[in-house]
Each structure stands twice: as C-alpha cells, then as structure tokens.
mmCIF file of C-alpha atoms and ligand atoms in Angstrom:
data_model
loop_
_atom_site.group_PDB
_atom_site.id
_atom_site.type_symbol
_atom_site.label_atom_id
_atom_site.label_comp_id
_atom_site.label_asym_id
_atom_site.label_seq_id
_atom_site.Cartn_x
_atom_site.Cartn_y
_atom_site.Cartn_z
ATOM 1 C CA UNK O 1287 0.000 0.000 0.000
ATOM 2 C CA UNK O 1288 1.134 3.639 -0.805
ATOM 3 C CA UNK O 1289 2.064 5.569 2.220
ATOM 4 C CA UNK O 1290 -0.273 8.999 2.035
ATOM 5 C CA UNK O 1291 0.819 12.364 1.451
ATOM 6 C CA UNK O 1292 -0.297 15.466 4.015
ATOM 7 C CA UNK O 1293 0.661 18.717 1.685
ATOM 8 C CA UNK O 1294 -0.332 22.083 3.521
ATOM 9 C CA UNK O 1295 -0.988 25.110 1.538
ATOM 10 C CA UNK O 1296 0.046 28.566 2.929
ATOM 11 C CA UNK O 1297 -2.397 30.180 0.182
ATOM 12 C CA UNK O 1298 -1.108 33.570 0.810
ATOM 13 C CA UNK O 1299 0.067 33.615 4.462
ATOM 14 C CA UNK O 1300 2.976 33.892 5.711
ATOM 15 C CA UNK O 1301 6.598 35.701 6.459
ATOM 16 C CA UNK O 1302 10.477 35.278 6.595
ATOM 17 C CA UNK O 1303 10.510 34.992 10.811
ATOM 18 C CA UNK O 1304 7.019 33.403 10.659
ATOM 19 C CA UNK O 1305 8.213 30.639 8.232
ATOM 20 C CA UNK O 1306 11.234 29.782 10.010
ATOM 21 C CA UNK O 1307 9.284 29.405 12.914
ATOM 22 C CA UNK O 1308 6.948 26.762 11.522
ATOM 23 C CA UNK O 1309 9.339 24.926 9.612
ATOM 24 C CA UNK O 1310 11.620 24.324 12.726
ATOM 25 C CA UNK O 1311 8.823 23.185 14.360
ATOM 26 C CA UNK O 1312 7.672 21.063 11.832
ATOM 27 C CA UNK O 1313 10.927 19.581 11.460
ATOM 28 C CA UNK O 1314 11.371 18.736 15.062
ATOM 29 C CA UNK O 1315 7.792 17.066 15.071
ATOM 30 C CA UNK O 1316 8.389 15.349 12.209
ATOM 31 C CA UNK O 1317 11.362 13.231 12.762
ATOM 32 C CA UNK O 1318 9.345 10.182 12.828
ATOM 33 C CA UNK O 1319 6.408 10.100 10.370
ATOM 34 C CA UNK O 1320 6.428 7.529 7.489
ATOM 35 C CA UNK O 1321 4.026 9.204 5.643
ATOM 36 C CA UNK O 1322 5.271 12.327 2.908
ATOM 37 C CA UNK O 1323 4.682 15.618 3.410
ATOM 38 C CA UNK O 1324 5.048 18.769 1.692
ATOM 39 C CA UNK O 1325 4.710 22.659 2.238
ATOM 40 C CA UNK O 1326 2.816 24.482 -0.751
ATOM 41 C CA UNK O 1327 4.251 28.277 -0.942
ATOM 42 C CA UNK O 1328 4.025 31.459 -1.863
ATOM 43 C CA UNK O 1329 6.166 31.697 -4.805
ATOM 44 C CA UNK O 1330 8.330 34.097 -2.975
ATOM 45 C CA UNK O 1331 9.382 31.579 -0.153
ATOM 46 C CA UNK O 1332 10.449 29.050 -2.348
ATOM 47 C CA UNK O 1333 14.142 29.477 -2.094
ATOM 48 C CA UNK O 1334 13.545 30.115 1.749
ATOM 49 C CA UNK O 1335 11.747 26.568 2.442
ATOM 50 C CA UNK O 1336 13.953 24.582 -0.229
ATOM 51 C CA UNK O 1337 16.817 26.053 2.409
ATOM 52 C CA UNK O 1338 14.853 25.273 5.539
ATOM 53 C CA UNK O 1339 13.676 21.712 4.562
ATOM 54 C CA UNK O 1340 17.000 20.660 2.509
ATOM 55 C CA UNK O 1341 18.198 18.102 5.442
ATOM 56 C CA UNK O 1342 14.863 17.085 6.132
ATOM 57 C CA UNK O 1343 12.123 14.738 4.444
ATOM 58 C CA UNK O 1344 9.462 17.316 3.700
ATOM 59 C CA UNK O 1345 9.450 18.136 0.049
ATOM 60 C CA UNK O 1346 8.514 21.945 -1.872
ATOM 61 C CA UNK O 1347 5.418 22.504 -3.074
ATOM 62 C CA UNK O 1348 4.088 25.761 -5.275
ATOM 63 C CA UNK O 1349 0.732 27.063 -5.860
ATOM 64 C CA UNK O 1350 0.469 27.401 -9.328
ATOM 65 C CA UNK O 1351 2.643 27.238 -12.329
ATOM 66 C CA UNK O 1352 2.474 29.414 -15.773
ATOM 67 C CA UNK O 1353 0.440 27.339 -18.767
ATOM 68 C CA UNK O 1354 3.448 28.759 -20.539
ATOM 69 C CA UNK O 1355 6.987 28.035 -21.124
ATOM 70 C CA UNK O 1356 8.324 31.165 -21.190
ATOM 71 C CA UNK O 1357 8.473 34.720 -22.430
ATOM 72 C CA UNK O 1358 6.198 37.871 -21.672
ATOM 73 C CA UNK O 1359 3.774 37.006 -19.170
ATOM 74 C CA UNK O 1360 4.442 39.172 -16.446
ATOM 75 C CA UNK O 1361 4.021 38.011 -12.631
ATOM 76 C CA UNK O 1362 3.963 34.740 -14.158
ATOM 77 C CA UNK O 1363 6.889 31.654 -12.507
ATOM 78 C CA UNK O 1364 7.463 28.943 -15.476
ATOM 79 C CA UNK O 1365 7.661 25.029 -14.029
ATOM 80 C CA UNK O 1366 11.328 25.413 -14.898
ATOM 81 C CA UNK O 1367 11.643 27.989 -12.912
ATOM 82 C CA UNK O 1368 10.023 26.110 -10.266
ATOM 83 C CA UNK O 1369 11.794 23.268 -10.676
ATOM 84 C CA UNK O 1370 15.150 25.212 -10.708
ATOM 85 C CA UNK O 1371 14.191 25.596 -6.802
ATOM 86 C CA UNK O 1372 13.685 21.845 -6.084
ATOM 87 C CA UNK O 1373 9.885 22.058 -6.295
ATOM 88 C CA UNK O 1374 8.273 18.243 -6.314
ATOM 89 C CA UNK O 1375 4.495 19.162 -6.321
ATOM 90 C CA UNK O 1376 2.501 21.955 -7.924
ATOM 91 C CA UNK O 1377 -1.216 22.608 -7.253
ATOM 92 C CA UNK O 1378 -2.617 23.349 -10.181
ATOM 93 C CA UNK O 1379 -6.616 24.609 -10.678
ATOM 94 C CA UNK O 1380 -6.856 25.202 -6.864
ATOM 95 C CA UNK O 1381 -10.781 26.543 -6.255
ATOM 96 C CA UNK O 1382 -8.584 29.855 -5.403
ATOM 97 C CA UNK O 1383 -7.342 30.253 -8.871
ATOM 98 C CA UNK O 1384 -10.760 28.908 -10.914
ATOM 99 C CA UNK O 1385 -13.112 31.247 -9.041
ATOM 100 C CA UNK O 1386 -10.534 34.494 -8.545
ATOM 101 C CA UNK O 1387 -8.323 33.813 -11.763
ATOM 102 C CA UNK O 1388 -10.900 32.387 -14.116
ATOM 103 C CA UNK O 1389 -8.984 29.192 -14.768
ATOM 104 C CA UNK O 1390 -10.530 26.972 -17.150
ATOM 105 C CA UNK O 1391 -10.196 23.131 -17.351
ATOM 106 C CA UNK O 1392 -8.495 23.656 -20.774
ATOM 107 C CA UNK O 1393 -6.477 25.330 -18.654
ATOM 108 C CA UNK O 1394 -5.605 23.540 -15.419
ATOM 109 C CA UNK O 1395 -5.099 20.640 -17.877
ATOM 110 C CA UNK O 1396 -2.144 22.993 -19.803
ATOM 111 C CA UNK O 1397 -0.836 23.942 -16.096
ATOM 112 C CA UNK O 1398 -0.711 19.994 -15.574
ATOM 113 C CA UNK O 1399 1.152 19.402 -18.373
ATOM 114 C CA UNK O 1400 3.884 21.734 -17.751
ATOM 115 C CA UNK O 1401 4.850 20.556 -14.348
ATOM 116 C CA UNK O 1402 5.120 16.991 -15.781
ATOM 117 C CA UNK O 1403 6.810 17.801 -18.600
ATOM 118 C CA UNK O 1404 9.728 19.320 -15.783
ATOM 119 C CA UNK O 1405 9.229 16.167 -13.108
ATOM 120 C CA UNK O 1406 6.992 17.874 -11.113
ATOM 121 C CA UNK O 1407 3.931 16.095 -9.714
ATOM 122 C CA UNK O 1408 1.006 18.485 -10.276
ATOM 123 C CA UNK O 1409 -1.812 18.248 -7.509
ATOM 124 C CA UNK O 1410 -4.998 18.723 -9.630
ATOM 125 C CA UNK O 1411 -7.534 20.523 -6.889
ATOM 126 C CA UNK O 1412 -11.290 19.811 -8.418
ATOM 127 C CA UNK O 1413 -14.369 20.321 -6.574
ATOM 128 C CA UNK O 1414 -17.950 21.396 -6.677
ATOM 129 C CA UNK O 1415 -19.664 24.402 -5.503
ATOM 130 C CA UNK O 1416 -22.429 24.326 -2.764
ATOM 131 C CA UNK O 1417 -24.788 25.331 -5.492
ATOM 132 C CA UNK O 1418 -24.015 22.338 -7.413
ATOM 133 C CA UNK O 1419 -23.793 20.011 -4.878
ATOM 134 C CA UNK O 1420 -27.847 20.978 -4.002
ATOM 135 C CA UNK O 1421 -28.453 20.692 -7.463
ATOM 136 C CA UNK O 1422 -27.000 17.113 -7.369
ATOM 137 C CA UNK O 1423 -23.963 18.088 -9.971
ATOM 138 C CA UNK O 1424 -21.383 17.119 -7.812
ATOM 139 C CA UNK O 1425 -20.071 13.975 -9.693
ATOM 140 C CA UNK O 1426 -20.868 15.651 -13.291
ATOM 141 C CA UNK O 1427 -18.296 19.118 -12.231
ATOM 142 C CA UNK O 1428 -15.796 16.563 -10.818
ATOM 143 C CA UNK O 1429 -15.654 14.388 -13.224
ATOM 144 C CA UNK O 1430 -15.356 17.325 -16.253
ATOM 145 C CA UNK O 1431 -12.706 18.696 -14.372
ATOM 146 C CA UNK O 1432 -10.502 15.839 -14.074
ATOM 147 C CA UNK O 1433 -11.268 14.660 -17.421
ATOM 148 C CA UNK O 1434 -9.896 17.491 -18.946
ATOM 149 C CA UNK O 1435 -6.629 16.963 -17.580
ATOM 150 C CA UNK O 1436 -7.039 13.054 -18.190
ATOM 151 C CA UNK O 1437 -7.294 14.333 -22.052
ATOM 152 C CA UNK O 1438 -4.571 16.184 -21.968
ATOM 153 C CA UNK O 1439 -1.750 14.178 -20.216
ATOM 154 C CA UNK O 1440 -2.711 10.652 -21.636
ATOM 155 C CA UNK O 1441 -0.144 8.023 -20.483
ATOM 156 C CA UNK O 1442 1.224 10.556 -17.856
ATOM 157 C CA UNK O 1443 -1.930 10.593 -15.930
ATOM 158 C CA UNK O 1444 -0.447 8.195 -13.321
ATOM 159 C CA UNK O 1445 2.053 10.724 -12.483
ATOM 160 C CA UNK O 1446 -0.644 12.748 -11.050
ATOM 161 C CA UNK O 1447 -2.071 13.407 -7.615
ATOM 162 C CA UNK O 1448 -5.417 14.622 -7.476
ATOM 163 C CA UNK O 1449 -7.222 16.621 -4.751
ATOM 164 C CA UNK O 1450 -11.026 16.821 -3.956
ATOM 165 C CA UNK O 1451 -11.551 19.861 -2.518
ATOM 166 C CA UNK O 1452 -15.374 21.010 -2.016
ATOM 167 C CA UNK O 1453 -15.148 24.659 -2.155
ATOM 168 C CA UNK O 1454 -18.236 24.478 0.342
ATOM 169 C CA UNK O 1455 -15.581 23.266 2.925
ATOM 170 C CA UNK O 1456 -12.289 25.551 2.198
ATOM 171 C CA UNK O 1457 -12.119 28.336 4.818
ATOM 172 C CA UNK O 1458 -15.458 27.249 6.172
ATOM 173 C CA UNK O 1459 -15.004 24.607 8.829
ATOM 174 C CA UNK O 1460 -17.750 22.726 7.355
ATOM 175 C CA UNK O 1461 -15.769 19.583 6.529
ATOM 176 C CA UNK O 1462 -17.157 16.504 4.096
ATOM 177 C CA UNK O 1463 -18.242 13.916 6.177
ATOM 178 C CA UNK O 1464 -15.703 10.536 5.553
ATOM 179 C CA UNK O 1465 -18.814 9.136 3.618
ATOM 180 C CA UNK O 1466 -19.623 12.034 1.533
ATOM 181 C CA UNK O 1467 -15.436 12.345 0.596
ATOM 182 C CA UNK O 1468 -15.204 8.604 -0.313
ATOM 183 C CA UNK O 1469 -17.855 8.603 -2.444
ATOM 184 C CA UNK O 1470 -16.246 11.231 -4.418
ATOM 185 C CA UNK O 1471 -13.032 9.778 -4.250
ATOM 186 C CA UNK O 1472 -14.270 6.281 -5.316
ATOM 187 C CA UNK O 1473 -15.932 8.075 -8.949
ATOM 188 C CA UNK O 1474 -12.436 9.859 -9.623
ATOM 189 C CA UNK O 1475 -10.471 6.830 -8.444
ATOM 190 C CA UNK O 1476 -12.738 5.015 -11.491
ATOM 191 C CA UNK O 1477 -12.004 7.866 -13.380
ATOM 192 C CA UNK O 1478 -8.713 7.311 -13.398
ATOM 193 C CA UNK O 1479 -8.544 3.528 -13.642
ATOM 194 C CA UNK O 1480 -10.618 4.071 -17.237
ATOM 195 C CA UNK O 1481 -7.288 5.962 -18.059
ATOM 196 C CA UNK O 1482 -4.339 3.840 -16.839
ATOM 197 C CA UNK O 1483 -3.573 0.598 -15.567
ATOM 198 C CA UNK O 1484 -1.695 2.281 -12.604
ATOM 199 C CA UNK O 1485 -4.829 4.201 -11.289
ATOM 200 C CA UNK O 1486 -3.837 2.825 -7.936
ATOM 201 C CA UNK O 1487 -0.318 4.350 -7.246
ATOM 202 C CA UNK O 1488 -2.126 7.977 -7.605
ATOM 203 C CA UNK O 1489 -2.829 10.015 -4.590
ATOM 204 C CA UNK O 1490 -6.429 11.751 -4.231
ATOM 205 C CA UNK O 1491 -6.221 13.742 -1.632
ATOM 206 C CA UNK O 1492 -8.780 15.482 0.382
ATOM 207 C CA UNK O 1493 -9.128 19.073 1.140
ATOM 208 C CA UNK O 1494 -11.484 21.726 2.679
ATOM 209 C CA UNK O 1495 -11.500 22.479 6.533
ATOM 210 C CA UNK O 1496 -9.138 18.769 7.545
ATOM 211 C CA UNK O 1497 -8.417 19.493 11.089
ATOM 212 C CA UNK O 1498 -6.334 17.679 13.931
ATOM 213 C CA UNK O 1499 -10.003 16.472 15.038
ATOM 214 C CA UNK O 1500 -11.321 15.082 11.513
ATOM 215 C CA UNK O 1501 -8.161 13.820 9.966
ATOM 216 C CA UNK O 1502 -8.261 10.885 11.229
ATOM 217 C CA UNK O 1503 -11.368 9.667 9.854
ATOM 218 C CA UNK O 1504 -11.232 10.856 6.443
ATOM 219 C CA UNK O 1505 -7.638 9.208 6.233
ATOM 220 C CA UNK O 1506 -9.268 6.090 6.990
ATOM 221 C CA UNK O 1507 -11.113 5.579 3.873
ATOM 222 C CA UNK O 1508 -10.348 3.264 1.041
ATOM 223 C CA UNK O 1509 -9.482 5.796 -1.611
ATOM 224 C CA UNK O 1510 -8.422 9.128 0.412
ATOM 225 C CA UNK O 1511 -4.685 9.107 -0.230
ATOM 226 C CA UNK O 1512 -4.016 12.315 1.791
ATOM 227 C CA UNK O 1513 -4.622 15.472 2.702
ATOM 228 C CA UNK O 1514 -4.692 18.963 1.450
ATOM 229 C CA UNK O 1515 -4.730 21.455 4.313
ATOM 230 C CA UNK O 1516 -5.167 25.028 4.342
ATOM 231 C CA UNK O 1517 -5.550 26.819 7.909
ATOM 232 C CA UNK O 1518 -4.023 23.796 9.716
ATOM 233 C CA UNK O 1519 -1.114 23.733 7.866
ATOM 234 C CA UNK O 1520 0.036 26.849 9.553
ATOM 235 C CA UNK O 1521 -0.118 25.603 12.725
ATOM 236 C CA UNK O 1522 2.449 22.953 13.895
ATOM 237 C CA UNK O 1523 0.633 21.363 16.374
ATOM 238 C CA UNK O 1524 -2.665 20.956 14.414
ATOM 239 C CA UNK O 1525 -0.603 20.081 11.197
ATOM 240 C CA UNK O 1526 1.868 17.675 13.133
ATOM 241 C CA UNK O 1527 -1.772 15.998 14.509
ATOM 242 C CA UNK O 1528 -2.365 15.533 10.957
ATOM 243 C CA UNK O 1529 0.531 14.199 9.937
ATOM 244 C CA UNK O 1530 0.367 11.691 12.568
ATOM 245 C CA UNK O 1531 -3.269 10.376 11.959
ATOM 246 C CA UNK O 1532 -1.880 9.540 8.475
ATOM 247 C CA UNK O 1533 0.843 7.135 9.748
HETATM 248 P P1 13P J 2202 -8.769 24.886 4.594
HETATM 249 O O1 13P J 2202 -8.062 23.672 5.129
HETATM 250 O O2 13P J 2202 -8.341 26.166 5.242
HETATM 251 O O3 13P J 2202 -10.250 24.690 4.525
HETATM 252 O O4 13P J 2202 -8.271 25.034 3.063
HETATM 253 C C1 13P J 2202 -8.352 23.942 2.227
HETATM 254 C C2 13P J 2202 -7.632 24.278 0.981
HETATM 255 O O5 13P J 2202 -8.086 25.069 0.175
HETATM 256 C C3 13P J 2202 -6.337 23.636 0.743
HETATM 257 O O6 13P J 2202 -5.917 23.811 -0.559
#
C-alpha cells in the first residue's frame, strides 16, 4: 500500500521569521512520520523553504505554475523555474485560482502538463460548488474537471495526484463527512482507472476544513490518499496531529 501524502498550503500567508518558525517546528515534530509531506508556498518563499527543509524529508510545493513556457507574461513563474528551486508538487486549478483567476479546465489541464513535462507532480484541486452540490452536480463538475486533464496528459496521468476539494468546505469549517469524501473519491479513483492501468499508485487527496479532530477519519477511507490542508497547515501542532493520523 502507498504511504499517504499530508501537503499544507500557505495560500497567501505567511513571512520570513514566521516561516522559520513553523518549519523548525515542523521539522522537530516530524522526525518520525512515514508518511510524505510537503509545504505548498508562496512563490516568494520558495528558495527560503527549499533552504529550511534541505536536510529534512518534507518536500517543496508551489501554488500554481504558468500554462506557458516562457516569455512575456508578467508576474507569471514557469515550471522550470520552479523546478530550478527543487519544487516536487505543484497545485494546479486550486478553487482559489478557478473562481478568482478564471482558470478553465483547458487550462488547469495545460498547467498539468507543464509541471510533468519538468518532473513535477502536479496536484490537480477539483471540486464542486455548494450550489451544485444541491443541485446534485457534484459527480458531473468533478468528473469534467478531471477529465480534462485526463485528455490532456494521456499516459502521464499516473504521475498525477489529485485533490477533492469542495469549495463548500475551504475556509469554512464545514468539513465533508468521511462518507460524503469517499464517495467522491471512489468516482475519480474510477475515473482514473478508465485511463491507466496504474490508477492505484495515484494520490487523491482530500481538502477543505481537515483538522487535527477530523483527519483521522477521512484518512481512513479506502481511496483518500491524503490530505490537502489550508488553515491547519500553519499551525504545527494541528498540522503535526495531521501528519500523525496519516501514519
Ligand atoms: P482549509 O483547510 O483552510 O479549509 O483550506 C483547504 C484548501 O483550500 C487547501 O488547498
């Protein structure tokens, strides 16, 4: 069995002492886990956290990545540059960046493509709205989401991870119940094993209010691989809690 991944995103939080601070801390917590972890963040903290985490086994995540290779695109960071900083995973159509950046599926799926192309493992974020969940969408918006990317990387798509994030539960504290998340992750687990063969060695994470109190249970179902943890992850203690409910 795959061992599950626990990647916190900053989103847009953070500061030189404050990031020190938390890293240490992680780092001293973290000594013992066997499961992987990495930090998603802000672009310009990279080179500060791929200092901070070099002797330890936490890897460097981003938050987005350009759907280009290079060239004028102002305030845009390429996957090479990315990967020029030891980045491993990327999230890529993050809720964030569909609803505030008005990121299409065409392209999250080019975002995808990019980070592969450099050996970066892009963390596709896809989840519905409350609207469509009451209107009893949620499987169609999931499942058009990830396909797009499925179209787009063919053979790749096993060198993936994949997060379900509700947007009803990011920021809210209204978490998925373990049921509700499984069932989701059991149609894009399918999903995926339509595409490839090796469906099973990618991670499908869960996002959207995880806390040291819910972790546990979510991590405990067949196909949740992981988590994806916003707030939390800026706190060591609730993100070390984490970390150790997915041993
Ligand atoms: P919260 O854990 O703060 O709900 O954020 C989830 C998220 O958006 C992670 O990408």
């Amino acid at each position: 069995m795959k061992s599950k991944l626990i990647a916190g995103n900053w989103k847009m939080n953070g500061s030189l002492a404050a990031n020190q601070a938390l890293v240490e801390a992680l780092i001293v917590g973290f000594a013992q886990a066997r499961c992987g972890v990495a930090l998603c963040v802000p672009a310009p903290y990279l080179a500060q956290v791929q200092s901070l985490i070099a002797e330890s086994r936490i890897d460097l995540g981003a938050q987005d990545v350009s759907e280009h290779v290079s060239g004028a695109f102002t305030g845009e960071a390429s996957a090479d540059m990315l990967r020029e900083f030891g980045v491993r995973y990327c999230l890529v159509g993050h809720s964030e960046r569909r609803q505030y950046h008005t990121e299409t599926d065409a392209v999250v799926a080019v975002k995808a493509q990019r980070a592969l192309a450099v050996g970066i493992t892009p963390i596709v974020c896809v989840g519905e709205t409350l609207a469509q969940r009451e209107a009893g969408e949620t499987e169609l918006v999931v499942k058009r989401q990830l396909a797009a990317v499925i179209h787009a990387n063919g053979h790749c798509i096993s060198e993936i991870a994949v997060a379900y994030e509700p947007v009803w539960a990011i920021g809210t504290g209204r978490t998925a119940s373990p049921a509700q998340a499984q069932a989701v992750h059991a149609v894009l687990r399918a999903q995926l094993q339509a595409a490839t063969p090796h469906a099973d060695r990618v991670h499908i994470l869960y996002g959207g209010s995880m806390n040291a109190a819910n972790a546990a249970e979510l991590l405990a179902q067949a196909d949740i691989d992981g988590g994806l943890v916003g707030g939390a992850s800026l706190k060591p203690v609730d993100f070390l809690s984490i970390i150790a409910a997915a041993q």
